[in-house]
Short mmCIF file of C-alpha atoms in Angstrom, two decimals:
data_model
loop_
_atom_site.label_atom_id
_atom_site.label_comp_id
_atom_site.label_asym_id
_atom_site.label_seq_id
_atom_site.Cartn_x
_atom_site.Cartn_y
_atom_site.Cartn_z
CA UNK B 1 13.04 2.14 -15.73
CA UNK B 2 14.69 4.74 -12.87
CA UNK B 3 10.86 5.98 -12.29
CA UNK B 4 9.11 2.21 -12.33
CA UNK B 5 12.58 1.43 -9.87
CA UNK B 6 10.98 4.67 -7.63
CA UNK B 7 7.56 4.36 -7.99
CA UNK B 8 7.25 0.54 -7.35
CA UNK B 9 10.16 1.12 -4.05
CA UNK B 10 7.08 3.75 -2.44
CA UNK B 11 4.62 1.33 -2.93
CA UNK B 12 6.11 -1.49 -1.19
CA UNK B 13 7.49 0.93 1.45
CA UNK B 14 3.47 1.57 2.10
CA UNK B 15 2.88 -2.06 1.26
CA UNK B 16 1.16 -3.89 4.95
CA UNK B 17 2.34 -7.12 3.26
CA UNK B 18 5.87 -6.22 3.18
CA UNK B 19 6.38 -4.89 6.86
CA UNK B 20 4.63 -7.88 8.12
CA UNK B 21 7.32 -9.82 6.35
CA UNK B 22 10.06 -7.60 7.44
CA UNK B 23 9.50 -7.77 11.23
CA UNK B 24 8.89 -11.56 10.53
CA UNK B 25 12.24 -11.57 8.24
CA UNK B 26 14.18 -9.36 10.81
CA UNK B 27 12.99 -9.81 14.42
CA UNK B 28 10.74 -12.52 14.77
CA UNK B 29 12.67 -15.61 13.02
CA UNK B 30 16.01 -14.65 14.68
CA UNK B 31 14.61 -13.72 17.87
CA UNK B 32 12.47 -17.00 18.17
CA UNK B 33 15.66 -19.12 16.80
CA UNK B 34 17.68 -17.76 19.78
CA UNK B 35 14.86 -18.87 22.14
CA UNK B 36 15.15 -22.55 20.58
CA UNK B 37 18.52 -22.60 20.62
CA UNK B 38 18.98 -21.51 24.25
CA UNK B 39 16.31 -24.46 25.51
CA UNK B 40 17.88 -27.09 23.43
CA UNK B 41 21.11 -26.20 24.91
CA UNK B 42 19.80 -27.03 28.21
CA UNK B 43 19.76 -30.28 29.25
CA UNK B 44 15.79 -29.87 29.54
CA UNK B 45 14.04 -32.53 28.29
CA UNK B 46 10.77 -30.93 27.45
CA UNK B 47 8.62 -31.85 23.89
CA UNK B 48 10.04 -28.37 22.66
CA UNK B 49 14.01 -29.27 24.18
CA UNK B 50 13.70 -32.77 22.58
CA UNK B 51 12.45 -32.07 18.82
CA UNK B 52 14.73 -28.89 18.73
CA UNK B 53 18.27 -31.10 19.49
CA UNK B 54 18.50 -33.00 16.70
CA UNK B 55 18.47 -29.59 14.45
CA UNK B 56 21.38 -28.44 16.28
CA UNK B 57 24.65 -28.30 14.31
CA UNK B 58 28.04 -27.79 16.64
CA UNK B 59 28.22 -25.12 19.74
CA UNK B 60 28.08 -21.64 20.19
CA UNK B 61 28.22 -19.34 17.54
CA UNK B 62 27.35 -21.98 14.50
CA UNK B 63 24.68 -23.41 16.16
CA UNK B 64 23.32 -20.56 17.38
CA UNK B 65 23.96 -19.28 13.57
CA UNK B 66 22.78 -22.31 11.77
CA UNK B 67 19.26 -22.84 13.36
CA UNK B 68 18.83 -19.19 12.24
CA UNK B 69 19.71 -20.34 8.54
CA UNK B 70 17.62 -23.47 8.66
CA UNK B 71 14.46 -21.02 9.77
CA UNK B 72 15.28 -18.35 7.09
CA UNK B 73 15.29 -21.23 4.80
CA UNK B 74 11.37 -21.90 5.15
CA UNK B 75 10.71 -18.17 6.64
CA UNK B 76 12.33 -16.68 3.34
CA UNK B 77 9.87 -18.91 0.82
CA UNK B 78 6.77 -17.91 2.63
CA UNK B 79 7.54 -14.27 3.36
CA UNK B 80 9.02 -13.04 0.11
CA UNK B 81 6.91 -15.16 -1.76
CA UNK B 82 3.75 -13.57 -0.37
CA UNK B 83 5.22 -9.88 -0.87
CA UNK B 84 5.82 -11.31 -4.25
CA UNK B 85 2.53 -12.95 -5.17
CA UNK B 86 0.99 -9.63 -3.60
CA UNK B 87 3.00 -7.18 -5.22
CA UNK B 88 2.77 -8.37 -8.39
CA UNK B 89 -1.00 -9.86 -8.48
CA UNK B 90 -2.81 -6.81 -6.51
CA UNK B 91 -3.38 -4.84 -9.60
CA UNK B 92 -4.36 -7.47 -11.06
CA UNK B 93 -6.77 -9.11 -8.68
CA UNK B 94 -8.35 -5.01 -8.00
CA UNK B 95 -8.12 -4.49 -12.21
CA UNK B 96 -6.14 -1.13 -11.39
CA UNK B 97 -3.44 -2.13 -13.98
CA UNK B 98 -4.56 -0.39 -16.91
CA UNK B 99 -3.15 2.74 -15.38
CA UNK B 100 0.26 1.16 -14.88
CA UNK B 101 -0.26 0.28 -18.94
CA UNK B 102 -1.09 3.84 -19.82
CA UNK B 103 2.50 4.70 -18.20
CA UNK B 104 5.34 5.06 -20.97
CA UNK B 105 7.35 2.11 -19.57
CA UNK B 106 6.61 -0.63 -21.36
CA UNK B 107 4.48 -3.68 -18.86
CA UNK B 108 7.64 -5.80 -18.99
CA UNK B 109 9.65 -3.62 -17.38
CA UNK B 110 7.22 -2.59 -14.81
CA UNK B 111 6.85 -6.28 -13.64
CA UNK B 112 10.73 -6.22 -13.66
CA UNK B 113 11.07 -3.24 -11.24
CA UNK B 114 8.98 -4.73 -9.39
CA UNK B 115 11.40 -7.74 -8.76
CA UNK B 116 14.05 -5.92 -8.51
CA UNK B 117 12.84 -3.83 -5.66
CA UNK B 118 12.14 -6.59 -3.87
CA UNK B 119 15.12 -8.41 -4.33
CA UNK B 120 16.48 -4.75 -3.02
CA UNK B 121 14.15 -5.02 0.00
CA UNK B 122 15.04 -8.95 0.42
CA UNK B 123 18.71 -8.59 0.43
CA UNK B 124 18.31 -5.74 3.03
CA UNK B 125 15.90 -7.97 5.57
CA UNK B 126 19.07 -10.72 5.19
CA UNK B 127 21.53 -8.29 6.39
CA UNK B 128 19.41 -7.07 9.17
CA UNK B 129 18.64 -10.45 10.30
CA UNK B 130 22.26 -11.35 10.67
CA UNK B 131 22.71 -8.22 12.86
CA UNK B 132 19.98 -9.13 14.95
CA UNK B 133 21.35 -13.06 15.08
CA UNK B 134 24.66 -11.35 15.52
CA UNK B 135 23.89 -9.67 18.42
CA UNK B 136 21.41 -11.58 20.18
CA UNK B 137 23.84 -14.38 20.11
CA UNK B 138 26.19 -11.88 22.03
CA UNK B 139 23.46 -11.04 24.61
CA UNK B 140 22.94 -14.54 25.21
CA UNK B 141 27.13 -14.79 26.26
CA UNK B 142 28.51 -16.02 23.44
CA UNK B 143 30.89 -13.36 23.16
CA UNK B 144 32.40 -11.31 20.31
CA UNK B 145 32.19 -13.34 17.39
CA UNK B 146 34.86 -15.33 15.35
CA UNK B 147 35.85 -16.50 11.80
CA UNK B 148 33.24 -19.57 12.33
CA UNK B 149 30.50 -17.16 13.41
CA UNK B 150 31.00 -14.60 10.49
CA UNK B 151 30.95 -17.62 8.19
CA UNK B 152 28.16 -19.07 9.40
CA UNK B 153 26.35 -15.34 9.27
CA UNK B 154 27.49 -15.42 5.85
CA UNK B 155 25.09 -18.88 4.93
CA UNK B 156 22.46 -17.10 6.37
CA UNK B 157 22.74 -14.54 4.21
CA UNK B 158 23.52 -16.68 1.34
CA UNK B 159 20.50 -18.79 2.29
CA UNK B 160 18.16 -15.95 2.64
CA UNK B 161 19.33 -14.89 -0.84
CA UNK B 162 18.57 -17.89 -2.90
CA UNK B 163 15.76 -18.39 -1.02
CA UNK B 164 14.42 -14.76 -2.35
CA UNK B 165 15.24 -16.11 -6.14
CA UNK B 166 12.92 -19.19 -5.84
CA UNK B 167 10.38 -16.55 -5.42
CA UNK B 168 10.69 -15.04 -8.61
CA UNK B 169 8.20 -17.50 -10.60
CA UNK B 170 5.55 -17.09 -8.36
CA UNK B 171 5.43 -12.98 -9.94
CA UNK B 172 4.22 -15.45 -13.24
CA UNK B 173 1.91 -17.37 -11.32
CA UNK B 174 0.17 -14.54 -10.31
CA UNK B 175 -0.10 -12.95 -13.46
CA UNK B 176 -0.95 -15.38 -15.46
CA UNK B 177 -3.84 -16.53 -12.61
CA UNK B 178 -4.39 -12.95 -12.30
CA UNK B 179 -4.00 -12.52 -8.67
CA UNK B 180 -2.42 -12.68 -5.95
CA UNK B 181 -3.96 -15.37 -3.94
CA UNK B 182 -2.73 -17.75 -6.82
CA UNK B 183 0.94 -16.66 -5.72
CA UNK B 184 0.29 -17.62 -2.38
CA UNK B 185 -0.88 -20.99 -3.32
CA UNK B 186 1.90 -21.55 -5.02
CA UNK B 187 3.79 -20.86 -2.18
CA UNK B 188 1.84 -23.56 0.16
CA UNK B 189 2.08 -26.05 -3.00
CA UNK B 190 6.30 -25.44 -3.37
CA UNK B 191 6.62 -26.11 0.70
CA UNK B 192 4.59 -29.47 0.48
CA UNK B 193 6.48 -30.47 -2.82
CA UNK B 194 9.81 -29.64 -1.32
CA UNK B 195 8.72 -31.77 1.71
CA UNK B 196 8.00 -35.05 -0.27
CA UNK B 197 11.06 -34.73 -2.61
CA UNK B 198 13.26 -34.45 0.26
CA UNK B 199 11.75 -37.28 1.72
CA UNK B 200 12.71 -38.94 -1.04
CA UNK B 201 15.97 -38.45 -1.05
CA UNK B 202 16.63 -36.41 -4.15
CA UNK B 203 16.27 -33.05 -2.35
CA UNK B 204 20.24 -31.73 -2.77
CA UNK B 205 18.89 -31.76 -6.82
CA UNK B 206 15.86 -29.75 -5.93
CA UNK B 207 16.60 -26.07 -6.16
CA UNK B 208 13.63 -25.39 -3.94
CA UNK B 209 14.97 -27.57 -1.20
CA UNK B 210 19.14 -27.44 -1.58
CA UNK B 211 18.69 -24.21 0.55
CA UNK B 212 17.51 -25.68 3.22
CA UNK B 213 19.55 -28.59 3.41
CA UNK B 214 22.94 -26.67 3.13
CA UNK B 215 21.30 -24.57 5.39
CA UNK B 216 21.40 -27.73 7.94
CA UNK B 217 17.82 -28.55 7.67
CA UNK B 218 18.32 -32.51 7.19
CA UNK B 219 21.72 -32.75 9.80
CA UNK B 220 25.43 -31.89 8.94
CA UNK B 221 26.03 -34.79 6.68
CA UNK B 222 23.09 -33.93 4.21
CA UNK B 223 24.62 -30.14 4.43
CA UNK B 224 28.13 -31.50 3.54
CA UNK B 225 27.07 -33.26 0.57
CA UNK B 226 24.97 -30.20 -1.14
CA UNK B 227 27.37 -28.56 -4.02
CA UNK B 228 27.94 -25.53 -5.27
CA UNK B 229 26.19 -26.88 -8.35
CA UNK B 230 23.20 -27.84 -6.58
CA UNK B 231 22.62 -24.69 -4.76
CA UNK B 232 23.71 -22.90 -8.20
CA UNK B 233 20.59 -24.01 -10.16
CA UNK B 234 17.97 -21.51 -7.93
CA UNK B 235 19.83 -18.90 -10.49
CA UNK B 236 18.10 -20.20 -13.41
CA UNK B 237 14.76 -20.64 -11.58
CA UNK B 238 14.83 -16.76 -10.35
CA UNK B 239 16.21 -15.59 -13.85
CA UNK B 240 13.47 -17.88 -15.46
CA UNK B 241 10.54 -17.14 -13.21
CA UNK B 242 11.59 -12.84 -13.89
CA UNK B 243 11.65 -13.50 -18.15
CA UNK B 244 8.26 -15.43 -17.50
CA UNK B 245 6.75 -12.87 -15.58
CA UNK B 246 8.07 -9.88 -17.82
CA UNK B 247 6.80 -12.03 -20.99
CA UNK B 248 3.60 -12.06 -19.44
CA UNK B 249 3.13 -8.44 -18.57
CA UNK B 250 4.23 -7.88 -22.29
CA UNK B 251 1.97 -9.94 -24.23
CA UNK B 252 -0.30 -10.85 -22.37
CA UNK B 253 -3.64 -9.13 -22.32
CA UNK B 254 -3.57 -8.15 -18.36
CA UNK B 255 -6.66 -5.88 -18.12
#
């Protein structure tokens, strides 16, 4: 498992897929919710100042902090998701994985380190973001930051993390579809699905959308009513998704 964990971190190191998503994950989302955030501010009433207020939550530091975890909320599900899908359903989609089955590890475990790395590289995106939030909020005169701010950088963290979770069945979509474009459809189809059951109204129950509304996505009251227990059911989905996905790679016949 220690040389699938190595092998599989190179790859995505090389990966274009993944450093597309990190300066997406890192710089671009943070950087461009700083931007929205200072116009809405304003008292501006451009198209762009007028459909960004309503998204704001509080002053300062939390709503400089919480328009950065209602854009991770969407930016997480399509970036990791597509390093996901591609990861996972290149090999597939190129038929290169017989060589990963002539290793000694056994296919389950390969698909495995491959989750785990990413979840590695995920996490690591989430704390770099919050630096970047962090400080651009301070270059924008906000000053140091407080107990609210830290706690606020803390749900974006949180947010990008359970957002990297629901990402874990897509590695079975695109196994079991046998490529990676499959992933990314899946992707597209979770966003619109997410989109209609929030409409709905049953949204806090859906584990692809509870992120998002904690996150702020549907105003401060819809945030205040999302539970622990709602947000906790995107554990089962990413432990689910990763025993799927390392079933797959073990029975299935993936050549």
């Amino acid at each position: 498992m220690r040389a699938a964990l190595a092998v599989e971190a190179l790859k995505l190191s090389r990966s274009p897929a993944a450093r597309v998503a990190t300066a997406v994950l890192v710089l671009v989302i943070p950087l461009v919710s700083s931007a929205m955030v200072a116009v809405a501010s304003g008292d501006s009433q451009a198209p762009m100042a007028v459909k960004v207020r309503p998204m704001l939550i509080g002053t300062g530091w939390t709503a400089h902090l919480t328009m950065l975890a209602q854009m991770q909320s969407i930016a997480v599900l399509l970036a990791v998701g597509i390093v996901v899908s591609w990861v996972v359903g290149r090999e597939l989609a190129d038929r290169t994985v017989g060589a990963l089955l002539a290793l000694p590890t056994r296919p389950g475990a390969i698909v495995l380190a491959k989750l785990v790395v990413i979840g590695g590289w995920a996490v690591g995106c989430g704390g770099a973001a919050v630096l970047v939030g962090l400080a651009s909020g301070w270059a924008a005169g906000l000053g140091a930051p407080g107990g609210q701010a830290l706690a606020a950088a803390g749900k974006v963290l949180a947010v990008m993390v359970l957002g990297t979770l629901l990402c874990a069945p897509l590695a079975w979509l695109s196994t079991v579809l046998r490529g990676y474009l499959a992933g990314v459809t899946g992707v597209i189809v979770i966003l619109i699905v997410t989109n209609v059951v929030t409409a709905s109204g049953a949204g806090a129950w859906f584990p692809y959308a509870a992120p998002s509304l904690w996150a702020g996505m549907g105003g401060a009251e819809a945030a205040a009513a999302v539970t622990p227990w709602q947000l906790s059911l995107t554990v089962p989905v990413g432990v689910l998704g990763a025993w799927a996905a390392a079933r797959a790679w073990q029975r299935g016949d993936l050549v």
